[in-house]
Tab-separated table of C-alpha atoms and ligand atoms in Angstrom:
chain	number	residue	atom	x	y	z
A	205	MET	CA	17.221	-17.573	13.963
A	206	ALA	CA	15.941	-14.645	15.341
A	207	THR	CA	12.122	-14.991	13.913
A	208	THR	CA	9.743	-11.741	13.627
A	209	VAL	CA	7.628	-9.836	16.206
A	210	ARG	CA	5.808	-7.170	13.789
A	211	PRO	CA	2.359	-8.477	14.421
A	212	ARG	CA	1.093	-9.201	10.859
A	213	ARG	CA	-1.877	-11.668	12.084
A	214	SER	CA	-4.173	-9.260	9.031
A	215	VAL	CA	-2.887	-7.545	5.379
A	216	LEU	CA	-6.028	-6.024	3.232
A	217	TYR	CA	-5.329	-5.755	-0.050
A	218	MET	CA	-6.417	-3.268	-2.192
A	219	PRO	CA	-7.209	-2.680	-5.662
A	220	GLY	CA	-4.731	0.713	-6.540
A	221	SER	CA	-6.864	2.352	-8.643
A	222	ASN	CA	-9.686	2.284	-5.873
A	223	ALA	CA	-9.087	5.898	-4.753
A	224	ARG	CA	-12.445	5.247	-1.859
A	225	ALA	CA	-10.244	1.511	-0.412
A	226	LEU	CA	-6.982	3.468	-0.845
A	227	GLU	CA	-8.238	6.497	1.699
A	228	LYS	CA	-10.477	4.290	3.558
A	229	GLY	CA	-6.666	1.710	4.419
A	230	ARG	CA	-5.926	5.119	7.414
A	231	SER	CA	-8.243	4.588	9.046
A	232	LEU	CA	-9.014	-0.123	8.726
A	233	PRO	CA	-8.101	-2.400	11.684
A	234	ALA	CA	-5.492	-3.985	9.335
A	235	ASP	CA	-1.340	-4.606	9.752
A	236	GLY	CA	-0.712	-4.135	7.777
A	237	LEU	CA	-2.155	-3.277	3.768
A	238	ILE	CA	-1.184	-4.652	0.295
A	239	LEU	CA	-1.480	-1.490	-2.962
A	240	ASP	CA	-1.848	-3.791	-5.335
A	241	LEU	CA	-0.910	-2.676	-9.271
A	242	GLU	CA	-1.694	-6.780	-10.307
A	243	ASP	CA	-4.829	-9.248	-10.329
A	244	ALA	CA	-6.755	-6.674	-8.435
A	245	VAL	CA	-6.503	-3.659	-11.354
A	246	ALA	CA	-7.343	-3.871	-14.784
A	247	PRO	CA	-5.256	-3.460	-17.653
A	248	ASP	CA	-5.753	-0.020	-19.016
A	249	ALA	CA	-6.388	1.282	-15.363
A	250	LYS	CA	-2.294	0.252	-14.623
A	251	ALA	CA	-0.676	3.854	-15.069
A	252	THR	CA	-2.861	5.442	-13.194
A	253	ALA	CA	-3.514	3.226	-10.741
A	254	ARG	CA	0.369	3.087	-10.114
A	255	ASP	CA	0.157	7.638	-9.782
A	256	THR	CA	-2.862	6.761	-7.658
A	257	ILE	CA	-0.899	4.192	-4.974
A	258	ALA	CA	2.335	6.498	-5.651
A	259	THR	CA	-0.167	9.848	-4.238
A	260	ALA	CA	-1.217	7.277	-1.789
A	261	LEU	CA	1.291	6.815	-0.452
A	262	ALA	CA	2.994	10.266	-0.354
A	263	ALA	CA	0.443	11.814	1.574
A	264	GLY	CA	1.205	9.364	4.526
A	265	GLY	CA	-1.543	9.180	7.346
A	266	TYR	CA	-0.925	4.904	7.758
A	267	GLY	CA	-0.197	5.417	11.290
A	268	GLY	CA	2.590	1.884	11.767
A	269	ARG	CA	0.603	-0.204	9.732
A	270	GLU	CA	2.939	-2.416	7.453
A	271	LEU	CA	2.631	-0.545	3.198
A	272	VAL	CA	2.985	-2.934	0.982
A	273	VAL	CA	2.713	-2.547	-3.324
A	274	ARG	CA	1.717	-5.544	-4.925
A	275	VAL	CA	4.010	-5.059	-8.758
A	276	ASN	CA	3.333	-6.689	-11.945
A	277	GLY	CA	5.676	-8.474	-13.147
A	278	LEU	CA	8.760	-8.006	-15.045
A	279	ASN	CA	7.205	-9.781	-18.392
A	280	THR	CA	4.401	-7.858	-18.529
A	281	PRO	CA	4.760	-3.994	-19.651
A	282	TRP	CA	3.833	-2.333	-16.070
A	283	GLY	CA	6.719	-3.889	-14.178
A	284	TYR	CA	9.802	-2.081	-15.073
A	285	ASP	CA	7.568	1.202	-14.150
A	286	ASP	CA	5.645	-0.216	-10.991
A	287	LEU	CA	9.781	-1.432	-9.514
A	288	ARG	CA	11.194	1.953	-9.951
A	289	MET	CA	7.608	3.727	-8.681
A	290	ALA	CA	7.924	1.588	-5.288
A	291	ALA	CA	11.616	1.874	-4.884
A	292	ALA	CA	10.815	5.775	-4.599
A	293	SER	CA	6.862	4.505	-2.816
A	294	GLY	CA	7.978	5.277	0.808
A	295	ALA	CA	6.600	1.190	1.195
A	296	ASP	CA	7.611	-1.118	3.925
A	297	ALA	CA	7.797	-3.537	1.467
A	298	VAL	CA	7.398	-4.575	-2.290
A	299	LEU	CA	5.291	-7.742	-3.313
A	300	LEU	CA	6.432	-9.412	-6.262
A	301	PRO	CA	3.707	-11.649	-8.185
A	302	LYS	CA	4.462	-15.190	-9.485
A	303	VAL	CA	7.853	-15.463	-8.374
A	304	GLU	CA	8.985	-18.913	-9.685
A	305	SER	CA	12.703	-18.604	-8.769
A	306	ALA	CA	15.842	-16.913	-6.770
A	307	ASP	CA	16.823	-15.560	-10.246
A	308	ALA	CA	12.965	-13.527	-10.116
A	309	VAL	CA	13.603	-12.439	-6.933
A	310	ARG	CA	17.118	-11.056	-7.565
A	311	GLN	CA	16.446	-9.767	-10.600
A	312	ALA	CA	13.650	-7.557	-9.184
A	313	GLU	CA	15.708	-6.332	-6.374
A	314	ALA	CA	18.692	-4.958	-9.117
A	315	VAL	CA	15.818	-2.819	-10.664
A	316	LEU	CA	14.916	-1.952	-6.649
A	317	ARG	CA	17.967	-0.460	-5.800
A	318	ALA	CA	18.724	1.544	-8.882
A	319	ALA	CA	16.379	3.022	-8.614
A	320	GLY	CA	17.757	3.593	-5.467
A	321	ALA	CA	15.314	2.632	-2.893
A	322	PRO	CA	15.748	2.302	0.539
A	323	ALA	CA	17.703	-1.336	1.552
A	324	LYS	CA	15.274	-1.278	4.467
A	325	GLN	CA	13.010	-1.926	1.931
A	326	THR	CA	11.854	-5.903	1.989
A	327	ILE	CA	10.642	-7.885	-0.838
A	328	TRP	CA	8.008	-10.164	-0.397
A	329	CYS	CA	7.369	-13.082	-2.921
A	330	MET	CA	4.149	-14.506	-3.921
A	331	MET	CA	4.363	-18.132	-4.268
A	332	GLU	CA	0.411	-18.631	-5.902
A	333	THR	CA	2.132	-20.902	-9.115
A	334	PRO	CA	3.572	-25.137	-9.089
A	335	LEU	CA	6.829	-24.272	-10.424
A	336	GLY	CA	7.505	-21.638	-7.883
A	337	ILE	CA	6.374	-23.791	-4.914
A	338	LEU	CA	8.600	-26.358	-5.751
A	339	ASN	CA	11.184	-23.764	-6.149
A	340	ALA	CA	10.189	-22.220	-2.651
A	341	LYS	CA	13.167	-22.769	0.288
A	342	GLU	CA	15.511	-21.092	-3.560
A	343	ILE	CA	13.136	-17.747	-2.748
A	344	ALA	CA	13.336	-18.196	0.809
A	345	GLY	CA	16.982	-18.072	0.696
A	346	ALA	CA	17.086	-15.987	-2.898
A	347	SER	CA	18.054	-12.788	-1.078
A	348	PRO	CA	18.819	-11.129	2.787
A	349	ALA	CA	16.181	-7.849	1.107
A	350	VAL	CA	13.392	-11.186	1.008
A	351	GLY	CA	11.222	-10.424	3.968
A	352	ALA	CA	7.928	-13.087	3.655
A	353	LEU	CA	6.146	-15.041	1.495
A	354	VAL	CA	2.706	-14.513	0.704
A	355	LEU	CA	0.730	-17.796	-0.373
A	356	GLY	CA	-1.280	-16.661	-3.441
A	357	THR	CA	-3.790	-20.050	-3.734
A	358	SER	CA	-6.229	-18.935	-5.680
A	359	ASP	CA	-3.643	-18.614	-8.607
A	360	LEU	CA	-2.477	-21.936	-6.982
A	361	ALA	CA	-5.390	-23.621	-6.958
A	362	LYS	CA	-6.332	-22.397	-11.074
A	363	ASP	CA	-3.020	-24.038	-11.734
A	364	LEU	CA	-3.897	-27.434	-9.778
A	365	HIS	CA	-6.827	-28.285	-10.745
A	366	ALA	CA	-7.664	-28.597	-7.332
A	367	ALA	CA	-11.008	-26.928	-5.348
A	368	HIS	CA	-11.489	-24.059	-3.200
A	369	THR	CA	-12.276	-27.240	-0.121
A	370	ALA	CA	-13.405	-26.427	3.968
A	371	GLN	CA	-10.624	-27.945	4.666
A	372	ARG	CA	-7.779	-26.724	2.515
A	373	LEU	CA	-6.974	-30.548	1.751
A	374	PRO	CA	-5.272	-29.265	-1.250
A	375	MET	CA	-3.705	-26.540	-0.451
A	376	ILE	CA	-1.314	-28.567	1.925
A	377	THR	CA	2.052	-30.039	-0.214
A	378	SER	CA	1.637	-26.342	-0.857
A	379	LEU	CA	1.472	-24.199	2.962
A	380	GLY	CA	3.933	-26.448	3.921
A	381	LEU	CA	5.988	-26.360	1.531
A	382	CYS	CA	6.042	-22.474	1.975
A	383	LEU	CA	5.870	-22.002	5.808
A	384	LEU	CA	9.093	-25.216	6.184
A	385	ALA	CA	10.451	-22.788	2.756
A	386	ALA	CA	9.886	-19.206	5.594
A	387	ARG	CA	10.526	-20.845	8.634
A	388	ALA	CA	13.901	-22.107	7.471
A	389	TYR	CA	15.091	-18.229	6.508
A	390	GLY	CA	13.611	-16.745	9.013
A	391	LEU	CA	11.080	-15.322	6.927
A	392	ALA	CA	7.481	-13.663	8.076
A	393	VAL	CA	4.617	-15.832	5.988
A	394	LEU	CA	1.313	-14.485	5.501
A	395	ASP	CA	-1.739	-17.888	4.472
A	396	GLY	CA	-4.318	-16.850	1.290
A	397	VAL	CA	-7.433	-14.426	0.547
A	398	HIS	CA	-10.913	-16.798	1.580
A	399	LEU	CA	-12.782	-15.630	-1.515
A	400	ASP	CA	-15.859	-15.703	-0.269
A	401	LEU	CA	-17.195	-13.451	1.938
A	402	ASN	CA	-21.366	-14.561	3.021
A	403	ASP	CA	-19.094	-17.466	4.300
A	404	ASP	CA	-18.272	-16.203	8.010
A	405	GLU	CA	-17.935	-19.882	9.613
A	406	GLY	CA	-15.859	-21.576	6.927
A	407	PHE	CA	-13.290	-17.905	6.733
A	408	ALA	CA	-12.803	-18.764	10.595
A	409	ALA	CA	-12.496	-21.828	9.939
A	410	SER	CA	-9.266	-21.299	7.790
A	411	CYS	CA	-7.766	-18.389	10.309
A	412	ARG	CA	-7.867	-20.960	12.980
A	413	GLN	CA	-5.902	-23.976	10.311
A	414	GLY	CA	-3.681	-21.452	9.179
A	415	ARG	CA	-2.613	-19.916	12.201
A	416	GLU	CA	-2.804	-24.228	13.518
A	417	LEU	CA	-0.312	-23.803	10.682
A	418	GLY	CA	1.887	-21.571	12.185
A	419	PHE	CA	1.217	-18.610	9.830
A	420	ASP	CA	1.488	-14.982	11.059
A	421	GLY	CA	-1.162	-14.312	9.622
A	422	LYS	CA	-3.312	-13.661	6.570
A	423	THR	CA	-4.349	-11.771	3.230
A	424	LEU	CA	-7.652	-10.620	3.437
A	425	ILE	CA	-10.232	-9.372	1.122
A	426	HIS	CA	-12.947	-6.434	2.352
A	427	PRO	CA	-11.709	-5.015	5.474
A	428	LYS	CA	-15.552	-6.528	7.082
A	429	THR	CA	-12.927	-9.550	7.879
A	430	ILE	CA	-9.876	-7.994	9.420
A	431	ALA	CA	-11.393	-7.973	13.793
A	432	ALA	CA	-12.091	-11.177	12.494
A	433	CYS	CA	-8.638	-12.097	12.112
A	434	ASN	CA	-7.125	-10.505	13.691
A	435	ALA	CA	-8.579	-11.837	16.823
A	436	ALA	CA	-7.552	-15.695	14.869
A	437	PHE	CA	-3.672	-15.101	14.433
A	438	ALA	CA	-3.911	-13.144	18.866
A	439	PRO	CA	-2.447	-15.266	21.490
A	440	ASP	CA	-6.179	-14.846	23.772
A	441	ALA	CA	-5.119	-13.679	26.521
A	442	GLU	CA	-5.391	-17.641	28.775
A	443	GLU	CA	-2.340	-17.952	26.112
A	444	ILE	CA	-0.349	-15.333	26.716
A	445	ALA	CA	-0.743	-16.385	30.706
A	446	GLN	CA	0.225	-20.456	30.345
A	447	ALA	CA	3.486	-18.666	28.388
A	448	HIS	CA	4.119	-16.278	31.304
A	449	ARG	CA	3.416	-19.177	33.967
A	450	ILE	CA	6.110	-21.404	31.485
A	451	ILE	CA	8.798	-19.380	31.726
A	452	ALA	CA	8.565	-18.202	35.379
A	453	ALA	CA	8.137	-21.849	36.452
A	454	HIS	CA	11.337	-22.784	34.155
A	455	ALA	CA	13.390	-20.423	35.470
A	456	GLU	CA	12.644	-21.166	38.643
A	457	ALA	CA	13.060	-24.184	37.993
A	458	ALA	CA	16.392	-23.211	36.497
A	459	ALA	CA	17.998	-21.245	40.042
A	460	SER	CA	17.896	-24.582	42.216
A	461	GLY	CA	19.434	-26.797	38.633
A	462	LYS	CA	16.627	-28.179	37.123
A	463	GLY	CA	16.009	-27.952	33.429
A	464	VAL	CA	13.040	-29.507	33.251
A	465	VAL	CA	9.968	-28.466	35.169
A	466	LEU	CA	6.167	-29.847	34.551
A	467	VAL	CA	3.272	-27.242	34.190
A	468	ASP	CA	-0.591	-27.892	33.851
A	469	GLY	CA	1.467	-31.182	33.714
A	470	LYS	CA	3.691	-31.465	30.992
A	471	LEU	CA	6.706	-30.870	30.694
A	472	VAL	CA	8.666	-27.385	29.745
A	473	GLU	CA	12.137	-27.616	28.758
A	474	THR	CA	14.239	-24.615	27.597
A	475	LEU	CA	12.317	-24.981	24.084
A	476	HIS	CA	8.956	-25.028	25.005
A	477	VAL	CA	10.814	-21.162	26.991
A	478	GLU	CA	11.270	-19.697	23.533
A	479	ASN	CA	8.342	-20.407	22.147
A	480	ALA	CA	6.791	-19.105	25.428
A	481	ARG	CA	9.443	-15.983	25.003
A	482	ARG	CA	7.756	-15.383	21.647
A	483	LEU	CA	3.750	-14.904	22.180
A	484	VAL	CA	4.255	-13.176	25.083
A	485	THR	CA	6.954	-10.111	22.862
A	486	LEU	CA	3.894	-11.174	19.743
A	487	ALA	CA	1.367	-10.194	22.200
A	488	GLU	CA	2.998	-7.188	24.080
A	489	ALA	CA	3.045	-5.908	19.721
A	490	ILE	CA	-0.014	-6.216	20.036
A	491	ALA	CA	-1.189	-4.500	22.328
A	492	ALA	CA	1.388	-1.314	21.627
A	493	LEU	CA	-0.244	-0.900	18.700
B	531	LIG	C1	-14.497	-7.575	-3.534
B	531	LIG	C2	-14.698	-5.941	-3.074
B	531	LIG	C3	-14.265	-5.411	-4.940
B	531	LIG	C4	-16.143	-5.486	-2.879
B	531	LIG	O1	-16.400	-4.097	-2.716
B	531	LIG	P1	-17.190	-3.413	-2.185
B	531	LIG	O2	-18.902	-4.010	-2.934
B	531	LIG	O3	-17.245	-1.635	-2.967
B	531	LIG	O4	-17.817	-3.909	-0.928
B	531	LIG	P2	-18.685	-2.848	0.010
B	531	LIG	O5	-19.338	-2.075	-0.945
B	531	LIG	O6	-18.825	-3.489	1.697
B	531	LIG	O7	-17.602	-2.262	1.637
B	531	LIG	C5	-17.940	-1.759	2.025
B	531	LIG	C6	-17.234	0.190	1.899
B	531	LIG	O8	-15.119	-0.969	2.504
B	531	LIG	C7	-14.741	-0.435	1.508
B	531	LIG	N1	-13.738	-1.802	0.611
B	531	LIG	C8	-14.098	-2.962	0.051
B	531	LIG	N2	-13.299	-3.387	-0.170
B	531	LIG	C9	-11.869	-2.681	0.037
B	531	LIG	C10	-10.567	-3.018	0.732
B	531	LIG	N3	-10.126	-4.111	0.222
B	531	LIG	N4	-9.390	-2.387	0.649
B	531	LIG	C11	-10.116	-0.881	1.469
B	531	LIG	N5	-11.307	-0.980	1.891
B	531	LIG	C12	-12.800	-1.685	1.263
B	531	LIG	C13	-16.056	0.515	0.512
B	531	LIG	O9	-15.051	1.246	0.119
B	531	LIG	C14	-16.337	0.721	1.206
B	531	LIG	O10	-16.218	1.911	1.888
B	531	LIG	P3	-17.817	2.908	2.425
B	531	LIG	O11	-17.922	3.537	0.839
B	531	LIG	O12	-16.439	3.606	2.592
B	531	LIG	O13	-18.541	2.141	2.618
B	531	LIG	C15	-13.574	-5.269	-2.858
B	531	LIG	O14	-13.599	-5.392	-1.050
B	531	LIG	C16	-13.013	-5.184	-3.411
B	531	LIG	O15	-11.799	-4.738	-4.373
B	531	LIG	N6	-11.542	-5.963	-2.184
B	531	LIG	C17	-10.449	-6.328	-2.775
B	531	LIG	C18	-9.642	-7.895	-3.994
B	531	LIG	C19	-8.192	-7.365	-4.492
B	531	LIG	O16	-8.095	-6.543	-4.169
B	531	LIG	N7	-8.371	-8.718	-5.391
B	531	LIG	C20	-6.431	-9.174	-6.280
B	531	LIG	C21	-6.183	-9.310	-4.423
B	531	LIG	S1	-6.749	-11.247	-3.895
B	531	LIG	C22	-5.078	-12.295	-4.815
B	531	LIG	O17	-5.482	-11.878	-6.260
B	531	LIG	C23	-4.908	-13.055	-3.810
B	531	LIG	C24	-3.606	-14.208	-5.158
B	531	LIG	O18	-2.608	-13.378	-6.127
B	531	LIG	C25	-3.838	-15.493	-5.379
B	531	LIG	O19	-3.407	-15.626	-6.241
B	531	LIG	O20	-4.880	-16.412	-4.415
B	532	MG	MG1	-2.423	-14.043	-7.434
């Protein structure tokens, strides 16, 4: 199954009610920006924030950053208007909050398409309730329009009555189920936010853990965390060099009729070459940003 190679190392939430943040997003080194209408925006500010986001996206200037609008749910007074604005906004994707079923995805998709959303606009799903996590597979496969699963570990911890711990053990089952569902359907998958902005060490550890688990990147709440996140989710120079060694050694072995070869003492088969190619492609995409 094809896996995305678009870099999504760092994806920053920006409250739609904060015009300064939306302006700042044009120059921040995040791979993606989530222009938020949901939890970061107070009820009284929702309608104004919707207009602010529409105006900011129409003005452009965001370069190659992937632009995502997080809407309110269709069970709220704002959901339909949010989806209609997002459909016409030029955003690359629309992020649905608290998704719990394939039907919820299809209902939102119908509203988007009726409002003229372009076919290339994808749907991202917040995975942040116990029922949503249990239905991760049906949500991931709900429609070809689904492009990514995004972990909402704050809402999830609340609903699970779980603690935010350094090792994130209370989250591991949910993270794993979402990763399985995303990879099974060839989707991108992004880790949740780290809430403590004074905890650089804990943030770095959660990035490392997220990458080791297989996440494409992490969602963020503050610009000061972007650089560390980008570094954590990018292959480093040694990984890239090793990937090239694997590709070259396997090609040489194949030319002499062998299917396997040792590189740095480790067995290399076709599957390792596929992984090495994915890594090199990602590194090239990052370098091209
Ligand atoms: C957390 C904040 C409220 C802190 O804001 P502030 O006090 O303004 O921070 P600073 O003074 O340190 O800001 C320095 C400059 O950076 C800009 N800034 C800050 N945050 C952002 C941002 N997110 N995007 C863009 N720019 C930002 C400030 O404007 C300052 O700029 P300058 O004027 O040039 O000095 C704030 O960071 C914030 O609001 N963060 C986002 C919060 C948010 O979106 N929360 C909702 C998403 S998280 C979530 O819901 C996850 C999920 O659903 C779940 O359940 O887990
Ligand atoms: Mg949430």
